[in-house]
Short mmCIF file of C-alpha atoms and ligand atoms in Angstrom, two decimals:
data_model
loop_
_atom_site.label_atom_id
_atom_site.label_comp_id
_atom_site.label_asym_id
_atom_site.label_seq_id
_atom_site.Cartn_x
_atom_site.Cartn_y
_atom_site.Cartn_z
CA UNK P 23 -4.13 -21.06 14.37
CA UNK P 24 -5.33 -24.91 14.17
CA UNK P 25 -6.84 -26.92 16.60
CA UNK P 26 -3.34 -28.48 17.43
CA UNK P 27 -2.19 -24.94 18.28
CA UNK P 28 0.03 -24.36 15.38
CA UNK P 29 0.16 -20.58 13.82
CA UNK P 30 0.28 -20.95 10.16
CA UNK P 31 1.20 -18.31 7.51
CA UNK P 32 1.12 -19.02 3.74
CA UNK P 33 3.34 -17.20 1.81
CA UNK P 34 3.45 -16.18 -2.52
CA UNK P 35 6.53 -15.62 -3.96
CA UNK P 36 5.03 -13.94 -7.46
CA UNK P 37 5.91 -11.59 -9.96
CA UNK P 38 4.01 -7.41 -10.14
CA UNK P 39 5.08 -3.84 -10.49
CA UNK P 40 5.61 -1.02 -8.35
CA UNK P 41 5.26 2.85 -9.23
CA UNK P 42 8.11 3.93 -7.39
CA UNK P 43 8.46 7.20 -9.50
CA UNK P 44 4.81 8.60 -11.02
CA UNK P 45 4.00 6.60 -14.41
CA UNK P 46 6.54 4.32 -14.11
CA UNK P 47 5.52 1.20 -13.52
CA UNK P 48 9.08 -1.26 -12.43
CA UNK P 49 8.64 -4.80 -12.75
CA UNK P 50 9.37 -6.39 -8.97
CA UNK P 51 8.54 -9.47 -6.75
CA UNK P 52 6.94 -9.63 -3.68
CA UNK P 53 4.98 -11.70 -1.40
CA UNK P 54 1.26 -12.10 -1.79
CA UNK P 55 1.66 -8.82 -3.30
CA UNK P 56 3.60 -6.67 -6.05
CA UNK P 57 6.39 -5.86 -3.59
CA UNK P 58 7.85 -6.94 -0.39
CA UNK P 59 5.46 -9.23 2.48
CA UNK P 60 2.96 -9.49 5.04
CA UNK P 61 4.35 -9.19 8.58
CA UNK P 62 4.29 -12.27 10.11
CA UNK P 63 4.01 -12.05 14.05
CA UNK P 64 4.09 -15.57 16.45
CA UNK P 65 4.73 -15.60 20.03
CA UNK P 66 7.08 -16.99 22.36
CA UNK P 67 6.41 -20.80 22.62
CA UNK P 68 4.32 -21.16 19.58
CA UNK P 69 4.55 -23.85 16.99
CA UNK P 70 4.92 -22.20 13.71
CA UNK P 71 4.39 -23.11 10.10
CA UNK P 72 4.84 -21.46 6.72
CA UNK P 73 3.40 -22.58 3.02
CA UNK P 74 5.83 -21.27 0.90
CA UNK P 75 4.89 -21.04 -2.61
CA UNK P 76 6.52 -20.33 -5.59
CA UNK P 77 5.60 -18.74 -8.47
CA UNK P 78 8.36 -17.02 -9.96
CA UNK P 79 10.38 -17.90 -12.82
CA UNK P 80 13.18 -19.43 -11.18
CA UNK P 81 14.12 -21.32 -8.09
CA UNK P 82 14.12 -19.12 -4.60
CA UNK P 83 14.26 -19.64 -0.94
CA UNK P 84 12.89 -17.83 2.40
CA UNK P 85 14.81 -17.89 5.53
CA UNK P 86 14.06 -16.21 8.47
CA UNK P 87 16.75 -13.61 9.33
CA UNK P 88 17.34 -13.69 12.82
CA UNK P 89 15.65 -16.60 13.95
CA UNK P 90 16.64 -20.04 16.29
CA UNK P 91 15.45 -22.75 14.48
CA UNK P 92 16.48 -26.38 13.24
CA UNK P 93 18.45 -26.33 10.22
CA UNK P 94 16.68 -27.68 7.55
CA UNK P 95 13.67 -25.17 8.32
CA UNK P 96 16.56 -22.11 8.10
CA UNK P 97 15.62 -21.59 4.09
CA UNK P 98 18.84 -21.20 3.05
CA UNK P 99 20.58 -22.00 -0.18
CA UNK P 100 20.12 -25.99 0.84
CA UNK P 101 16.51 -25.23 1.30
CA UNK P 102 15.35 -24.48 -2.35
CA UNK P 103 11.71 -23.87 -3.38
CA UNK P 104 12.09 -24.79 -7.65
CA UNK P 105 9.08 -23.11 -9.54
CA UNK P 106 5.31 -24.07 -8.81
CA UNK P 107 6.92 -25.81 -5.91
CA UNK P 108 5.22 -25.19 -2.07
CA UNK P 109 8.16 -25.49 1.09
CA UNK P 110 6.86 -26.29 4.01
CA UNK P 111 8.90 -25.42 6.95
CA UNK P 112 7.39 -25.75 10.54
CA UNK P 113 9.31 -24.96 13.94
CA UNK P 114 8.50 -23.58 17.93
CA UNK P 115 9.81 -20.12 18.85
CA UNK P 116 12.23 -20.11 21.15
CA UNK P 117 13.51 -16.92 21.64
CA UNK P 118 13.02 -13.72 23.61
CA UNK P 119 10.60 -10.74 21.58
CA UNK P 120 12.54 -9.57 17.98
CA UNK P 121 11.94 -7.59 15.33
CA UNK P 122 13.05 -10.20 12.84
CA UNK P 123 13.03 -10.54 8.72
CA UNK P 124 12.71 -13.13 5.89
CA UNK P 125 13.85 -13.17 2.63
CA UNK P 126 15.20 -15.47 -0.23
CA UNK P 127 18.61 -16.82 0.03
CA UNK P 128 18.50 -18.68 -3.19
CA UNK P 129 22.41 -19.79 -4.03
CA UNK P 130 24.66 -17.20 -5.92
CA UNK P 131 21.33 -15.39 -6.05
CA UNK P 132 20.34 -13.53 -2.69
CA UNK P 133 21.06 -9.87 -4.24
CA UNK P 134 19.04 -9.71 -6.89
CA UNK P 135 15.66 -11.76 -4.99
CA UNK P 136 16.03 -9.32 -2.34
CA UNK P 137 16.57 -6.27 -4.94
CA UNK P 138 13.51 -7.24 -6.75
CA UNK P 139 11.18 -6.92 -3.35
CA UNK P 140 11.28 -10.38 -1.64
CA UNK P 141 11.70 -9.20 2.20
CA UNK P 142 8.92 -8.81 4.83
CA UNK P 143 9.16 -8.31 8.61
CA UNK P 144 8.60 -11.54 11.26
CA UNK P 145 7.94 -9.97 14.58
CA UNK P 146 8.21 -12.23 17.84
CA UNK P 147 6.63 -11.30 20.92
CA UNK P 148 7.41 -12.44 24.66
CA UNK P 149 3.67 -12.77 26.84
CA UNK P 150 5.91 -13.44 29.55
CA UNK P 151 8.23 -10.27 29.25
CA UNK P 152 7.58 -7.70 31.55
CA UNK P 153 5.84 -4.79 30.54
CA UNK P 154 8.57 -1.50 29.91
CA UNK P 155 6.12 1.16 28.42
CA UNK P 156 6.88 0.65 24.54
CA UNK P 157 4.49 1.33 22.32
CA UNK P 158 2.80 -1.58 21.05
CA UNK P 159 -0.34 -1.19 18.58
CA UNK P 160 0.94 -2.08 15.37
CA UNK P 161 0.43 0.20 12.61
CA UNK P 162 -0.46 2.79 15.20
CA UNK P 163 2.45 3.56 17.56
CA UNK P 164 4.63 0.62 16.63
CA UNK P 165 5.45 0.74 12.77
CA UNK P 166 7.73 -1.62 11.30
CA UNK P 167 9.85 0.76 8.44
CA UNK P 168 11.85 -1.08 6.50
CA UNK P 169 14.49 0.77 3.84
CA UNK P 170 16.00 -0.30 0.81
CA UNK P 171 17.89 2.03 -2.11
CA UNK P 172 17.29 0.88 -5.52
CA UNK P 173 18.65 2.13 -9.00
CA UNK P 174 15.94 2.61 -12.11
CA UNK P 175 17.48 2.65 -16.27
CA UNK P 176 15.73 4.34 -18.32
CA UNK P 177 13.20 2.26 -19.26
CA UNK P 178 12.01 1.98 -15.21
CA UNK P 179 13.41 -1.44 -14.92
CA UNK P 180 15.24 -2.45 -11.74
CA UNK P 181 19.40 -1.66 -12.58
CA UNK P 182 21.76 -3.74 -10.31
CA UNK P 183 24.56 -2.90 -13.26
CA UNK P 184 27.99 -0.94 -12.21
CA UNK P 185 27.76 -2.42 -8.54
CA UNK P 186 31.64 -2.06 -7.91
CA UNK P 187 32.92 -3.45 -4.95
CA UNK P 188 30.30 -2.66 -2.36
CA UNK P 189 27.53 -3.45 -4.95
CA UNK P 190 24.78 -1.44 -6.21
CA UNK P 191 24.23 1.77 -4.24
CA UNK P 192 20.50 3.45 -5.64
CA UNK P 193 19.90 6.97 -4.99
CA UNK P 194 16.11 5.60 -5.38
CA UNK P 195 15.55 5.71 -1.64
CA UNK P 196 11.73 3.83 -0.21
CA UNK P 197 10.64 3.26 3.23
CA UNK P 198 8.12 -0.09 3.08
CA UNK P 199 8.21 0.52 -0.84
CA UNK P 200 7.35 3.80 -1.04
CA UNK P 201 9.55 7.25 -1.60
CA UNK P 202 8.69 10.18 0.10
CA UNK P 203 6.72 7.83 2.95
CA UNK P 204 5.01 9.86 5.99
CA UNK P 205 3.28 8.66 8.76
CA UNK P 206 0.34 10.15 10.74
CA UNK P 207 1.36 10.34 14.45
CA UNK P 208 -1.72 9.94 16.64
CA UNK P 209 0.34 9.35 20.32
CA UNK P 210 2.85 11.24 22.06
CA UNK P 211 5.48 8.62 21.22
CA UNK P 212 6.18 6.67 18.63
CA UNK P 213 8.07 2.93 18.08
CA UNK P 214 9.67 2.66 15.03
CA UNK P 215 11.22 -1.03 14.09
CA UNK P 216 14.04 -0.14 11.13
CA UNK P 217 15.35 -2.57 9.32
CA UNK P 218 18.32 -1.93 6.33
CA UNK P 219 16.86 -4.23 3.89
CA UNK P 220 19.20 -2.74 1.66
CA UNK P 221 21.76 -4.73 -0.93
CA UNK P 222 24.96 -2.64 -0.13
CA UNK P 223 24.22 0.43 1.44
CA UNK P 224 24.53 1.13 5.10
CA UNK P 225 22.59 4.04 6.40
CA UNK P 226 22.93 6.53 9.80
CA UNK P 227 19.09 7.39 10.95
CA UNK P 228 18.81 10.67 12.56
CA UNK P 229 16.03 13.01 12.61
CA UNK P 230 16.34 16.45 10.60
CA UNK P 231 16.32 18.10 13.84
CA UNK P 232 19.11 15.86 15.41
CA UNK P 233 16.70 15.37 17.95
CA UNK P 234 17.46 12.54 20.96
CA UNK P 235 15.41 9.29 20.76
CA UNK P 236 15.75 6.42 22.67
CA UNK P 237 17.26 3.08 21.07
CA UNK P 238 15.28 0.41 22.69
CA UNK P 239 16.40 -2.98 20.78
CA UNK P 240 18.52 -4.42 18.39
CA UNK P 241 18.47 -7.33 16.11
CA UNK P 242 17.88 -10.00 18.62
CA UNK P 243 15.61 -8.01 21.19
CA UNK P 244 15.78 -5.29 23.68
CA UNK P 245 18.42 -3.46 24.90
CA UNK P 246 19.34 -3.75 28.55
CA UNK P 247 18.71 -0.03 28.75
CA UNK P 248 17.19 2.86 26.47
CA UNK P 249 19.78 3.98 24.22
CA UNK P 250 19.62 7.60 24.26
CA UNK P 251 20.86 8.53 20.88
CA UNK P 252 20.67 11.13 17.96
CA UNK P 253 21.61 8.48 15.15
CA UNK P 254 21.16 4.42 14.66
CA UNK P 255 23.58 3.24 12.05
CA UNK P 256 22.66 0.20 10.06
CA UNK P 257 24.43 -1.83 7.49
CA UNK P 258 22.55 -4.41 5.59
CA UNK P 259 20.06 -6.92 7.38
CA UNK P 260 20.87 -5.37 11.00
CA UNK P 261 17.68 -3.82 13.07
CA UNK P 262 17.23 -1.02 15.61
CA UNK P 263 13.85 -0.30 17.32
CA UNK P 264 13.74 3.46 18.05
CA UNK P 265 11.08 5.18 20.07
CA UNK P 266 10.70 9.16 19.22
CA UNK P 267 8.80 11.60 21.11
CA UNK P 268 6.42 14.03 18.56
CA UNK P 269 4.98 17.50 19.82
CA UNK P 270 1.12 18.27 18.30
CA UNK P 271 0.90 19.28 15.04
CA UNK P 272 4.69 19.01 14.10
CA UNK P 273 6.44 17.56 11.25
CA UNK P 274 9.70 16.40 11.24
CA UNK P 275 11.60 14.06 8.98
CA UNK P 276 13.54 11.12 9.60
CA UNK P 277 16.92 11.09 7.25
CA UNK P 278 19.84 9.06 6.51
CA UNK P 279 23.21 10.67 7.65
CA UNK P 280 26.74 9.96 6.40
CA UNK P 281 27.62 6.36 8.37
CA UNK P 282 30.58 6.11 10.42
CA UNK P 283 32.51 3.93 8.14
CA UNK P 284 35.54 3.40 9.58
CA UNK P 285 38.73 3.31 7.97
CA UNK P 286 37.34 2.95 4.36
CA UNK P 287 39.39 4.16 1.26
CA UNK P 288 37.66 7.39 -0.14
CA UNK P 289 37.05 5.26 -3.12
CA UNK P 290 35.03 2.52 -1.87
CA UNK P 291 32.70 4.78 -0.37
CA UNK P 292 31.52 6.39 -3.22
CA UNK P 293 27.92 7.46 -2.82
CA UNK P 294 28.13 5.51 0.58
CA UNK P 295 27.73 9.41 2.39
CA UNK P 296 24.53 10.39 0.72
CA UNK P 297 21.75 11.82 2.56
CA UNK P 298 18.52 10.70 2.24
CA UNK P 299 15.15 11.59 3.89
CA UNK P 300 12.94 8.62 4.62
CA UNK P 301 10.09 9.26 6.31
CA UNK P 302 7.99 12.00 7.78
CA UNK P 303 5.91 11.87 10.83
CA UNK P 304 2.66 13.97 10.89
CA UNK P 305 1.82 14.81 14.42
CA UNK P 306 -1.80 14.90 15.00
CA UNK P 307 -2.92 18.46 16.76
CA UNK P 308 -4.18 16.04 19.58
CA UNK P 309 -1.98 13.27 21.10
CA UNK P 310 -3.12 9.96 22.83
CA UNK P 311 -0.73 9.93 25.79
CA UNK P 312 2.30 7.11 25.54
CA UNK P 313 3.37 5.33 28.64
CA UNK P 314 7.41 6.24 30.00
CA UNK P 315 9.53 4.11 28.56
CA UNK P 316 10.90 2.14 31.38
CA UNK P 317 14.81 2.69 32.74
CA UNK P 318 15.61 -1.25 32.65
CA UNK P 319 13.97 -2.99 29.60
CA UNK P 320 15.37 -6.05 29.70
CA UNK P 321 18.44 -8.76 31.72
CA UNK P 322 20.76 -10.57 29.52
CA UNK P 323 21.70 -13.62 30.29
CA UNK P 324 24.84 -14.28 30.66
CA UNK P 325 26.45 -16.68 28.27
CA UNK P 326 29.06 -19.60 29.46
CA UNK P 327 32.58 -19.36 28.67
CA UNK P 328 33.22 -20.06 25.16
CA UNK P 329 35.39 -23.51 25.12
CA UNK P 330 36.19 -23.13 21.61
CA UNK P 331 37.50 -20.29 19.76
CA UNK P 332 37.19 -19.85 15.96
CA UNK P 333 39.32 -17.40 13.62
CA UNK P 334 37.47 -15.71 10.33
CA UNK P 335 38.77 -13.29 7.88
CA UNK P 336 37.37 -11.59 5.56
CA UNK P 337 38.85 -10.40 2.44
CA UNK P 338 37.92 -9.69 -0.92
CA UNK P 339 35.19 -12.63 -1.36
CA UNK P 340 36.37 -15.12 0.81
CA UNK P 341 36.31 -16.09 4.48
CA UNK P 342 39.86 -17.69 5.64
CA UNK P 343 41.29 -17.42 1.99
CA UNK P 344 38.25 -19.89 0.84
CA UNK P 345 34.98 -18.85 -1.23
CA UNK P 346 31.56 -20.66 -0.42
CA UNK P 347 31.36 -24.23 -1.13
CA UNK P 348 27.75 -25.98 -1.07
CA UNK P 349 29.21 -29.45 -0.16
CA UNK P 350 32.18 -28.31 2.31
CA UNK P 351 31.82 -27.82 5.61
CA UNK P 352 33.81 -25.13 7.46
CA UNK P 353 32.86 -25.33 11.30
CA UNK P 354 31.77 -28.25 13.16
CA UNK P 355 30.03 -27.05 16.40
CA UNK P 356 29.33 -29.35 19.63
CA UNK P 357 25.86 -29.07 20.31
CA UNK P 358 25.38 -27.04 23.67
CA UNK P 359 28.70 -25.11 22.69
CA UNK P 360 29.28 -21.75 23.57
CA UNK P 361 31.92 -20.25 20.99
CA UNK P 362 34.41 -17.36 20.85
CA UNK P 363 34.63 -16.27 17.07
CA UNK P 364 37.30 -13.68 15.93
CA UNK P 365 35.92 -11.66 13.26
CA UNK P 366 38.42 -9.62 11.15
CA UNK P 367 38.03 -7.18 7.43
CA UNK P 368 41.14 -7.50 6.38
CA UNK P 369 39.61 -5.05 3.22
CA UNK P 370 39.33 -0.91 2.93
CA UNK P 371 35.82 -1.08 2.30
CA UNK P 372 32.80 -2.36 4.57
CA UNK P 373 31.84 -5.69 4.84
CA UNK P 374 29.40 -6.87 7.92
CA UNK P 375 28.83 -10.31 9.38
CA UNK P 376 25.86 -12.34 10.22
CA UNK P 377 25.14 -15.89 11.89
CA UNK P 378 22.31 -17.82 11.07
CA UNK P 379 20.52 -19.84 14.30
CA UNK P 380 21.99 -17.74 16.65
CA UNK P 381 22.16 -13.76 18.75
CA UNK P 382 25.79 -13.53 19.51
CA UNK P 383 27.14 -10.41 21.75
CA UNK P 384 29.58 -8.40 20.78
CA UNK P 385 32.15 -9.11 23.48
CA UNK P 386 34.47 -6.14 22.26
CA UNK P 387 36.07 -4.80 19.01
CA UNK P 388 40.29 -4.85 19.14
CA UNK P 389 40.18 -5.43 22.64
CA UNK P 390 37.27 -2.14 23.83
CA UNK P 391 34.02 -2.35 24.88
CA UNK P 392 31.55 -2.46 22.47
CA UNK P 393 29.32 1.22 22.78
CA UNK P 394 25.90 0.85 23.97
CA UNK P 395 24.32 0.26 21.08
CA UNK P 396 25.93 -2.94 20.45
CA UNK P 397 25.25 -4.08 24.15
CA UNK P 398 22.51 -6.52 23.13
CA UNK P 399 21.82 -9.72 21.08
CA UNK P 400 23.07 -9.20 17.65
CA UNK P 401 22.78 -11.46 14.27
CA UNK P 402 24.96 -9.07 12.23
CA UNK P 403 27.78 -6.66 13.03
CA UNK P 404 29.26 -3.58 11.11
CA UNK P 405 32.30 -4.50 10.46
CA UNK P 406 34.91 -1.64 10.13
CA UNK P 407 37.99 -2.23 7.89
CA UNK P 408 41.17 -3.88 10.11
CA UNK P 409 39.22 -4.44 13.12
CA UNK P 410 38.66 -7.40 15.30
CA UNK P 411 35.30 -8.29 16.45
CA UNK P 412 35.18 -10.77 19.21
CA UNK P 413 31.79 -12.29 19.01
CA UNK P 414 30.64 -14.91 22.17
CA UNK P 415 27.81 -17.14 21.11
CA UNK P 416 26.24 -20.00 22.06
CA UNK P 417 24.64 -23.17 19.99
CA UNK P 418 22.22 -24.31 22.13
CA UNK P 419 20.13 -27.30 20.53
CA UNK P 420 18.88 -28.17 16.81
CA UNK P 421 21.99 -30.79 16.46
CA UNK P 422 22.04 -31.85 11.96
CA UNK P 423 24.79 -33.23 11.22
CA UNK P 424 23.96 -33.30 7.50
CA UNK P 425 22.44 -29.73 7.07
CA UNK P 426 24.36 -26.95 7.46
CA UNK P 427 23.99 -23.16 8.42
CA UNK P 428 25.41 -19.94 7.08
CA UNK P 429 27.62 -17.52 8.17
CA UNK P 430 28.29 -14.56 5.79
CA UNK P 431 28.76 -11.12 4.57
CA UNK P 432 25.23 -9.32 4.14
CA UNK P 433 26.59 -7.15 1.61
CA UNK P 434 24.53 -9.38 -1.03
CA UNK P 435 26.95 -9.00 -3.91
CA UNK P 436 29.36 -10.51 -1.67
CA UNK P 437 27.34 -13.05 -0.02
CA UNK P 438 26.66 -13.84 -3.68
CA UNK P 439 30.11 -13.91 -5.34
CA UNK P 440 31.64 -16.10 -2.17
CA UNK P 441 31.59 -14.47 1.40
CA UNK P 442 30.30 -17.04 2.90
CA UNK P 443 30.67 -20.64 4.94
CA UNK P 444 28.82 -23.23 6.59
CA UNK P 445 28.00 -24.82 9.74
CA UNK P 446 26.89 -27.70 11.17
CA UNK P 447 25.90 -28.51 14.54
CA UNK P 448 26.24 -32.07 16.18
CU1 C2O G 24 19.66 -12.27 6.07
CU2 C2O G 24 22.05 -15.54 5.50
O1 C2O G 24 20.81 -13.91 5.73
CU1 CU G 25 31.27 -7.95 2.44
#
């Protein structure tokens, strides 16, 4: 932190190798390291900046997944860093505590920088949000665990071939990098912050013992209640915070279940219903004690009625029968506008959708109530083949006229081959 208050984080884009199976050392990227990032962590109110540096190959970007922020600092596709190049982005947090991500978003190229290791975790905190009993000593109680499947050829390299029409699905499964992760449990309770920083694949979290644990926040912040819950289904880029409750001395493994799909042809989800384990957590024999997790975490505000409503579908790789264009823009927002946007998957196979600048809600999915889970602020939704997801959200400031935003599928390979359109606000 400088004198004139501003937090600043430098970040390395650069080339290394991971050992993700014993003597087989995979060329992969990462930040300031071999694979993915540091966390970065700011704080409601703060003045942020980032020192981007390239030194990779080829072009990339970082944007930060999740976050409300003027356009031009967003790091998408218009935002390029070119080799040896440093992007300097700098903006004030403005938005309630997150678990929040970056990662490249280079044009036509987002699956394979994120593939090759390029994510890390931005955390945001709230000093002004009441305290509700989570656990909060990071690396401790409050582990950020983010999962990714990969695929390895045979000479260890990195294998994005055969993708089909989800993309690649890996049965090479890593939690923060590493297969067969555990983690040493020193409290009664324990907050995990997952994030799918998968390509394609969309996974339901459950403990091997299917027991409860309470779903405390999605990707845009706390729920308005604990989520009791025996699975947290994620599709690519979306985030749950979970809090479990250990017993001394016990082991128990967190897996991925079969998702709920939805009304996807037995074809497209192919591999789509492994199970994988993820992680185990090691219970100490002696456990600090964890504070309750409160009843009421957090009150959403309630957003103005959306003056303008919007209608996107997605099929095959294009939004509204059109594929990404750099230089066209395909919604014009007011500034201060609170919108009504009518997502639809026309497809039999998954697709999701995320907004970049804003949290939406999910107001309700063909006409019902969305379930608890999807109660809070969101940045991407599931969405489930031949359903309508009516999404309220609202575009509150950062007015560009010339720089746009994106709106997209997160299913990279589709992202990448067209599922996608931009925004401006003015
Ligand atoms: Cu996580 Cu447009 O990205
Ligand atoms: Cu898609």
């Amino acid at each position: 932190v400088g004198a004139d208050g501003t937090r600043t984080f430098r970040l390395t884009a650069q080339e290394g190798t991971t050992r993700f199976v014993p003597g087989v050392d995979t060329p992969t990227w990462g930040f300031d390291g071999d694979l993915l990032g540091p966390t970065l962590r700011a704080s409601r109110g703060e003045q942020v900046a980032v020192e981007v540096r390239n030194t990779l190959p080829e072009a990339t970007s970082v944007h930060w997944h999740g976050m409300h922020l003027p356009a031009a600092m967003d790091g998408g596709p218009h935002q390029p860093v070119e080799p040896g190049a440093t992007w300097r982005p700098t903006w004030r947090i403005d938005q309630p505590a997150a678990t929040l991500w970056y990662h490249p978003h280079p044009h036509g190229r987002t699956e394979e920088h994120i593939y090759r290791g390029l994510a890390g975790f931005f955390l945001l905190d709230d000093p002004a949000a009441a305290d509700v009993g989570l656990p909060d000593e990071y690396g401790v109680d409050d582990v950020p665990v983010v999962v990714q499947d990969r695929k390895l050829d045979a000479d260890g390299d990195l294998d994005l071939s055969g993708g089909g029409e989800l993309g690649v699905l890996g049965s090479l499964v890593t939690a923060n990098g590493v297969r067969g992760a555990y983690l040493e449990a020193t409290t009664q309770r324990v907050r995990l912050r997952l994030l799918n920083g998968s390509t394609a694949r969309t996974y339901a979290f459950g403990f091997a013992d299917d027991r409860e644990v309470l779903q405390v926040a999605s990707d845009g912040g706390l729920l308005p209640e604990p989520v009791p819950t025996t699975r947290v289904q994620l599709s690519p880029g979306e985030r749950a915070e979970v809090v479990v409750t250990v017993a001394p001395g016990e082991r128990v493994r967190l897996r991925s279940y079969p998702p709920d799909l939805g009304r996807v042809v037995a074809g497209y989800a192919m591999g789509a219903n492994d199970t994988f384990d993820v992680l185990e957590l090691r219970a100490a024999q002696d456990l600090a004690p964890s504070p309750p997790v409160a009843a009421t975490l957090t009150t959403l505000e309630p957003l103005p009625e959306a003056t303008v409503t919007r209608t996107f579908d997605l099929q095959g790789r294009q939004i509204n029968g059109r594929r990404m264009d750099m230089d066209r823009v395909d919604a014009t927002v007011e500034k201060g506008a609170t919108e009504l946007w009518e997502v639809r998957n026309l497809d039999l196979f998954p697709h999701n959708f995320h907004v970049h600048d804003v949290q939406f809600r999910v107001l309700d999915i063909d006409g019902e109530a969305p379930p608890p889970a999807l109660a809070g602020a969101k940045d991407t939704v599931y969405l489930e083949p031949r359903r309508t997801y009516r999404l309220v959200m609202r575009f509150e400031d950062h007015a560009d006229p010339t720089t746009p935003y994106m709106f997209h599928c997160h299913l990279l390979l589709h992202e990448d081959e067209g599922l996608m359109g931009q925004l401006v606000v003015v």
